[in-house]
Short mmCIF file of C-alpha atoms and ligand atoms in Angstrom, two decimals:
data_model
loop_
_atom_site.label_atom_id
_atom_site.label_comp_id
_atom_site.label_asym_id
_atom_site.label_seq_id
_atom_site.Cartn_x
_atom_site.Cartn_y
_atom_site.Cartn_z
CA MET A 1 -10.53 -36.50 3.22
CA ASN A 2 -13.05 -36.24 0.43
CA ALA A 3 -11.15 -36.23 -2.89
CA ASP A 4 -13.28 -33.34 -4.20
CA LEU A 5 -12.41 -31.33 -1.12
CA GLU A 6 -8.72 -31.85 -1.81
CA HIS A 7 -9.18 -30.56 -5.36
CA LEU A 8 -11.23 -27.64 -4.03
CA ILE A 9 -8.38 -26.71 -1.67
CA THR A 10 -6.03 -26.65 -4.65
CA LEU A 11 -8.58 -24.69 -6.69
CA GLN A 12 -8.95 -22.09 -3.95
CA ALA A 13 -5.17 -21.68 -3.69
CA GLN A 14 -5.06 -21.18 -7.47
CA ASP A 15 -7.97 -18.72 -7.41
CA LEU A 16 -6.41 -16.68 -4.61
CA GLU A 17 -3.03 -16.58 -6.32
CA ILE A 18 -4.59 -15.45 -9.63
CA ARG A 19 -6.51 -12.77 -7.73
CA ARG A 20 -3.33 -11.55 -5.99
CA LEU A 21 -1.41 -11.45 -9.30
CA ARG A 22 -4.26 -9.57 -11.03
CA GLN A 23 -4.42 -7.04 -8.22
CA GLN A 24 -0.68 -6.47 -8.53
CA LEU A 25 -1.14 -6.03 -12.29
CA GLY A 26 -3.71 -3.33 -11.63
CA GLU A 27 -1.44 -1.51 -9.15
CA GLY A 28 1.41 -1.13 -11.67
CA PRO A 29 -0.16 1.61 -13.84
CA LEU A 30 -1.25 3.44 -10.67
CA GLN A 31 2.34 3.51 -9.38
CA VAL A 32 3.50 4.88 -12.75
CA LYS A 33 0.77 7.52 -12.66
CA VAL A 34 1.72 8.69 -9.15
CA ALA A 35 5.40 8.96 -10.19
CA GLU A 36 4.42 10.85 -13.36
CA GLU A 37 2.35 13.31 -11.37
CA LYS A 38 5.20 13.92 -8.92
CA ARG A 39 7.59 14.61 -11.80
CA ALA A 40 5.06 16.95 -13.44
CA GLN A 41 4.82 18.89 -10.16
CA ASP A 42 8.64 19.31 -10.15
CA GLU A 43 8.49 20.58 -13.72
CA ALA A 44 5.77 23.07 -12.84
CA ALA A 45 7.77 24.26 -9.81
CA LEU A 46 10.88 24.71 -11.98
CA GLN A 47 8.89 26.65 -14.57
CA ALA A 48 7.35 28.88 -11.89
CA ALA A 49 10.81 29.62 -10.43
CA GLU A 50 12.26 30.46 -13.85
CA LYS A 51 9.29 32.67 -14.69
CA GLY A 52 9.72 34.47 -11.36
CA LEU A 53 13.43 35.00 -12.01
CA ALA A 54 12.76 36.45 -15.48
CA ARG A 55 10.01 38.69 -14.09
CA GLU A 56 12.24 40.08 -11.31
CA GLU A 57 15.12 40.71 -13.73
CA ALA A 58 12.85 42.65 -16.08
CA LEU A 59 11.46 44.59 -13.15
CA ARG A 60 14.96 45.56 -11.94
CA ARG A 61 16.02 46.63 -15.44
CA SER A 62 13.09 49.05 -15.62
CA GLN A 63 13.77 50.25 -12.05
CA GLU A 64 17.41 50.94 -12.93
CA LEU A 65 16.40 52.88 -16.03
CA GLU A 66 14.01 54.93 -13.97
CA VAL A 67 16.71 55.62 -11.34
CA LYS A 68 19.10 56.83 -14.09
CA GLU A 69 16.37 59.03 -15.51
CA ARG A 70 15.67 60.60 -12.10
CA GLN A 71 19.40 61.06 -11.44
CA GLY A 72 19.75 62.86 -14.77
CA LYS A 73 16.77 65.02 -13.97
CA ALA A 74 18.20 65.90 -10.51
CA ALA A 75 21.55 66.83 -12.12
CA ARG A 76 19.80 69.09 -14.60
CA LEU A 77 17.84 70.75 -11.79
CA ARG A 78 21.04 71.34 -9.80
CA LYS A 79 22.55 72.97 -12.86
CA GLN A 80 19.52 75.25 -13.09
CA MET A 81 20.05 76.17 -9.42
CA GLU A 82 23.39 77.71 -10.37
CA THR A 83 21.64 80.24 -12.60
CA ALA A 84 18.50 80.70 -10.49
CA THR A 85 17.95 84.26 -9.31
CA SER A 86 14.76 84.51 -7.25
CA ALA A 87 14.14 82.84 -3.89
CA ALA A 88 10.85 81.40 -5.26
CA GLN A 89 12.73 79.80 -8.18
CA ILE A 90 15.32 78.28 -5.83
CA SER A 91 12.63 76.95 -3.52
CA ALA A 92 10.71 75.36 -6.44
CA LEU A 93 13.91 73.74 -7.76
CA GLU A 94 14.82 72.45 -4.29
CA HIS A 95 11.37 70.98 -3.97
CA GLU A 96 11.70 69.18 -7.32
CA ILE A 97 15.18 67.91 -6.49
CA GLY A 98 13.85 66.60 -3.16
CA PHE A 99 11.05 64.83 -5.00
CA CYS A 100 13.57 63.20 -7.41
CA GLU A 101 15.73 62.02 -4.50
CA GLN A 102 12.73 60.50 -2.73
CA SER A 103 11.77 58.63 -5.89
CA ILE A 104 15.33 57.34 -6.29
CA ALA A 105 15.40 56.11 -2.67
CA ARG A 106 12.05 54.37 -3.13
CA LEU A 107 13.19 52.72 -6.38
CA GLU A 108 16.39 51.51 -4.70
CA ASP A 109 14.37 49.96 -1.86
CA GLU A 110 12.15 48.24 -4.40
CA GLU A 111 15.23 46.93 -6.19
CA LEU A 112 16.51 45.42 -2.94
CA ALA A 113 13.15 43.74 -2.36
CA SER A 114 13.29 42.36 -5.89
CA LEU A 115 16.81 40.99 -5.25
CA GLU A 116 15.51 39.20 -2.16
CA ARG A 117 12.68 37.65 -4.17
CA THR A 118 15.24 36.60 -6.77
CA GLU A 119 17.24 34.77 -4.09
CA GLY A 120 14.07 32.91 -3.10
CA PHE A 121 13.35 31.95 -6.73
CA GLU A 122 16.97 30.79 -7.15
CA ARG A 123 16.64 28.52 -4.13
CA ALA A 124 13.32 27.20 -5.47
CA ARG A 125 14.90 26.60 -8.89
CA GLY A 126 17.77 24.67 -7.28
CA GLN A 127 15.39 22.50 -5.27
CA ALA A 128 13.08 21.89 -8.23
CA THR A 129 16.02 20.98 -10.49
CA LEU A 130 17.27 18.44 -7.99
CA ALA A 131 13.78 17.03 -7.35
CA LEU A 132 13.17 16.78 -11.10
CA GLU A 133 16.40 14.86 -11.55
CA VAL A 134 15.57 12.43 -8.72
CA ASP A 135 11.91 11.97 -9.73
CA THR A 136 12.80 11.47 -13.40
CA ALA A 137 15.15 8.65 -12.43
CA THR A 138 12.53 7.21 -10.04
CA LEU A 139 9.87 7.28 -12.74
CA ALA A 140 12.16 5.47 -15.18
CA ALA A 141 12.94 2.82 -12.55
CA ILE A 142 9.24 2.35 -11.72
CA ARG A 143 8.38 2.01 -15.42
CA VAL A 144 11.01 -0.72 -15.81
CA ARG A 145 9.88 -2.50 -12.65
CA VAL A 146 6.18 -2.34 -13.58
CA ALA A 147 6.85 -3.57 -17.12
CA ASP A 148 8.87 -6.45 -15.71
CA LEU A 149 6.22 -7.29 -13.09
CA THR A 150 3.45 -7.07 -15.69
CA ALA A 151 5.22 -9.51 -17.99
CA ARG A 152 6.01 -11.91 -15.13
CA ASN A 153 2.51 -11.75 -13.65
CA ALA A 154 0.83 -12.21 -17.03
CA ALA A 155 2.94 -15.33 -17.60
CA ALA A 156 2.24 -16.62 -14.07
CA ILE A 157 -1.51 -16.00 -14.47
CA ALA A 158 -1.55 -17.90 -17.78
CA CYS A 159 0.30 -20.79 -16.13
CA ILE A 160 -1.96 -20.96 -13.05
CA GLU A 161 -5.08 -20.59 -15.20
CA ALA A 162 -4.03 -23.69 -17.12
CA GLU A 163 -3.54 -25.56 -13.84
CA ARG A 164 -6.84 -24.22 -12.58
CA SER A 165 -8.67 -25.51 -15.67
CA ALA A 166 -7.13 -28.91 -15.04
CA THR A 167 -8.29 -28.83 -11.39
CA ARG A 168 -11.80 -27.85 -12.44
CA ALA A 169 -11.83 -30.63 -15.05
CA LEU A 170 -10.85 -33.14 -12.35
CA LEU A 171 -13.69 -31.92 -10.14
CA ALA A 172 -16.21 -31.90 -12.98
CA GLY A 173 -15.23 -35.48 -13.80
CA SER A 174 -15.74 -36.88 -10.30
CA PRO A 175 -19.17 -38.15 -9.17
CA GLY A 176 -20.84 -35.33 -7.25
CA GLY A 177 -17.97 -33.05 -8.24
CA GLU A 178 -20.14 -30.74 -10.37
CA ALA A 179 -22.33 -29.98 -7.35
CA HIS A 180 -19.30 -29.29 -5.15
CA LEU A 181 -17.78 -27.09 -7.82
CA SER A 182 -20.93 -25.03 -8.29
CA ALA A 183 -21.34 -24.70 -4.50
CA TYR A 184 -17.72 -23.53 -4.29
CA ASP A 185 -18.23 -21.02 -7.12
CA ARG A 186 -21.42 -19.69 -5.57
CA ILE A 187 -19.91 -19.16 -2.08
CA ALA A 188 -16.63 -17.80 -3.48
CA LYS A 189 -18.55 -15.31 -5.58
CA SER A 190 -20.46 -13.91 -2.61
CA LYS A 191 -17.84 -14.34 0.16
CA GLY A 192 -14.53 -14.07 -1.68
CA THR A 193 -13.55 -17.62 -0.71
CA GLY A 194 -15.49 -20.87 -0.94
CA LEU A 195 -13.49 -22.87 1.58
CA SER A 196 -12.32 -22.24 5.08
CA GLU A 197 -9.86 -24.13 7.21
CA ALA A 198 -11.22 -25.18 10.60
CA ILE A 199 -8.60 -24.36 13.19
CA ASP A 200 -8.89 -24.81 16.94
CA HIS A 201 -12.68 -25.38 16.92
CA LYS A 202 -13.28 -22.30 14.79
CA CYS A 203 -13.98 -21.45 11.18
CA SER A 204 -10.83 -19.48 10.28
CA ALA A 205 -12.73 -17.33 7.76
CA CYS A 206 -15.55 -16.03 9.97
CA GLN A 207 -14.03 -16.92 13.38
CA MET A 208 -17.26 -18.55 14.61
CA MET A 209 -17.10 -21.69 16.73
CA VAL A 210 -17.66 -25.08 15.16
CA ARG A 211 -20.02 -27.15 17.31
CA PRO A 212 -18.18 -29.93 19.25
CA GLN A 213 -19.97 -32.82 17.48
CA ARG A 214 -19.22 -31.31 14.06
CA TRP A 215 -15.62 -30.67 15.09
CA ASN A 216 -15.28 -34.32 16.10
CA ASP A 217 -16.74 -35.49 12.78
CA LEU A 218 -14.54 -33.07 10.86
CA THR A 219 -11.34 -34.11 12.58
CA ASP A 220 -12.09 -37.83 12.63
CA ARG A 221 -9.11 -39.44 10.95
CA ASP A 222 -10.62 -42.91 10.57
CA PRO A 223 -10.99 -43.38 6.78
CA HIS A 224 -13.83 -45.87 7.35
CA SER A 225 -15.88 -43.66 9.62
CA GLU A 226 -19.34 -42.50 8.66
CA HIS A 227 -18.23 -38.92 7.90
CA ALA A 228 -14.91 -39.63 6.20
CA GLN A 229 -16.29 -38.46 2.84
CA THR A 230 -18.66 -35.73 4.07
CA ILE A 231 -17.96 -32.11 3.21
CA PHE A 232 -19.09 -29.99 6.16
CA THR A 233 -19.99 -26.36 5.86
CA CYS A 234 -19.64 -23.59 8.41
CA GLU A 235 -23.05 -23.01 9.96
CA THR A 236 -22.41 -19.27 10.15
CA CYS A 237 -20.77 -18.25 6.88
CA GLY A 238 -21.65 -21.26 4.71
CA ARG A 239 -18.09 -21.91 3.51
CA MET A 240 -17.03 -25.52 3.09
CA LEU A 241 -14.82 -26.52 5.98
CA TYR A 242 -11.67 -28.56 5.77
CA TYR A 243 -9.39 -29.78 8.48
CA ASP A 244 -5.69 -30.22 8.00
CA PRO A 245 -4.45 -33.03 10.29
CA ARG A 246 -0.91 -31.72 9.90
CA ARG A 247 -2.01 -28.92 12.22
CA ASP A 248 -1.57 -31.45 15.01
CA ALA A 249 1.78 -32.71 13.79
CA PRO A 250 4.78 -31.41 15.71
CA VAL A 251 6.19 -29.81 12.58
CA ARG A 252 6.72 -26.16 11.73
CA TRP A 253 5.35 -25.30 8.29
CA ALA A 254 6.48 -22.42 6.16
CA ALA A 255 3.81 -20.18 4.63
CA GLY A 256 1.94 -21.99 1.87
CA GLU A 257 3.72 -25.27 2.56
CA ARG A 258 0.93 -26.64 4.68
CA LEU A 259 -1.67 -26.02 2.00
CA SER A 260 0.39 -27.54 -0.80
CA ALA A 261 1.17 -30.51 1.43
CA ALA A 262 -2.52 -30.86 2.24
CA SER A 263 -3.50 -30.74 -1.41
CA ASN A 264 -0.76 -33.15 -2.56
CA PRO A 265 -0.67 -35.84 0.10
ZN1 LIG B 1 -17.46 -19.57 8.83
#
């Protein structure tokens, strides 16, 4: 395999890992924000429930006062009945007493309705209190996890960037390496990756077939053959193709192992 291609494989692995770590870094603050919003919703729900409870209590206090007032008035009217003389007077008093009793019945119904609303607000307060407790703990845990991940990823990125600079320096120092490096950078910039592994007669990045002659040249393992040092590109997507002969070996590779083995023969 072309030595530049081997360095490019390493470089791509480093670039992809840095990209993955950076993406994870960006997700951390978002996770914190989502957890903060959830907790703020619990707080708002708790506040709304407490406000509702206070409102209903105040309402019932005024209803009770009004009931007492009407009861007092009805008692006074009954007293007046004892001394009433004319039928018209009695009828007017009866009418007023009836009106007082109706008002009292209506106020008592309203009080019952208020008690029912209070039960609802108490349930909501209980749920919101519990949710607030859980989501406060979750937020704290997410903050710790994100801070930890941020520190670890920042350190890992710094480390891989140093290795990446070394890989790029190796490429820049090899004859023809500058051209390969700039081709890699150009394709990676537009396609996301500059290299693609050819697997089973296909470019694994764009899934298009590699022509049989090119496949033969690509997979030719003779180090003295005409194409041993050629870097082929995919005719469809333009990525530089590499072939890993270990694909044919009767060995099972763990994720990432094949690539590191290919780049450090
Ligand atoms: Zn392709």
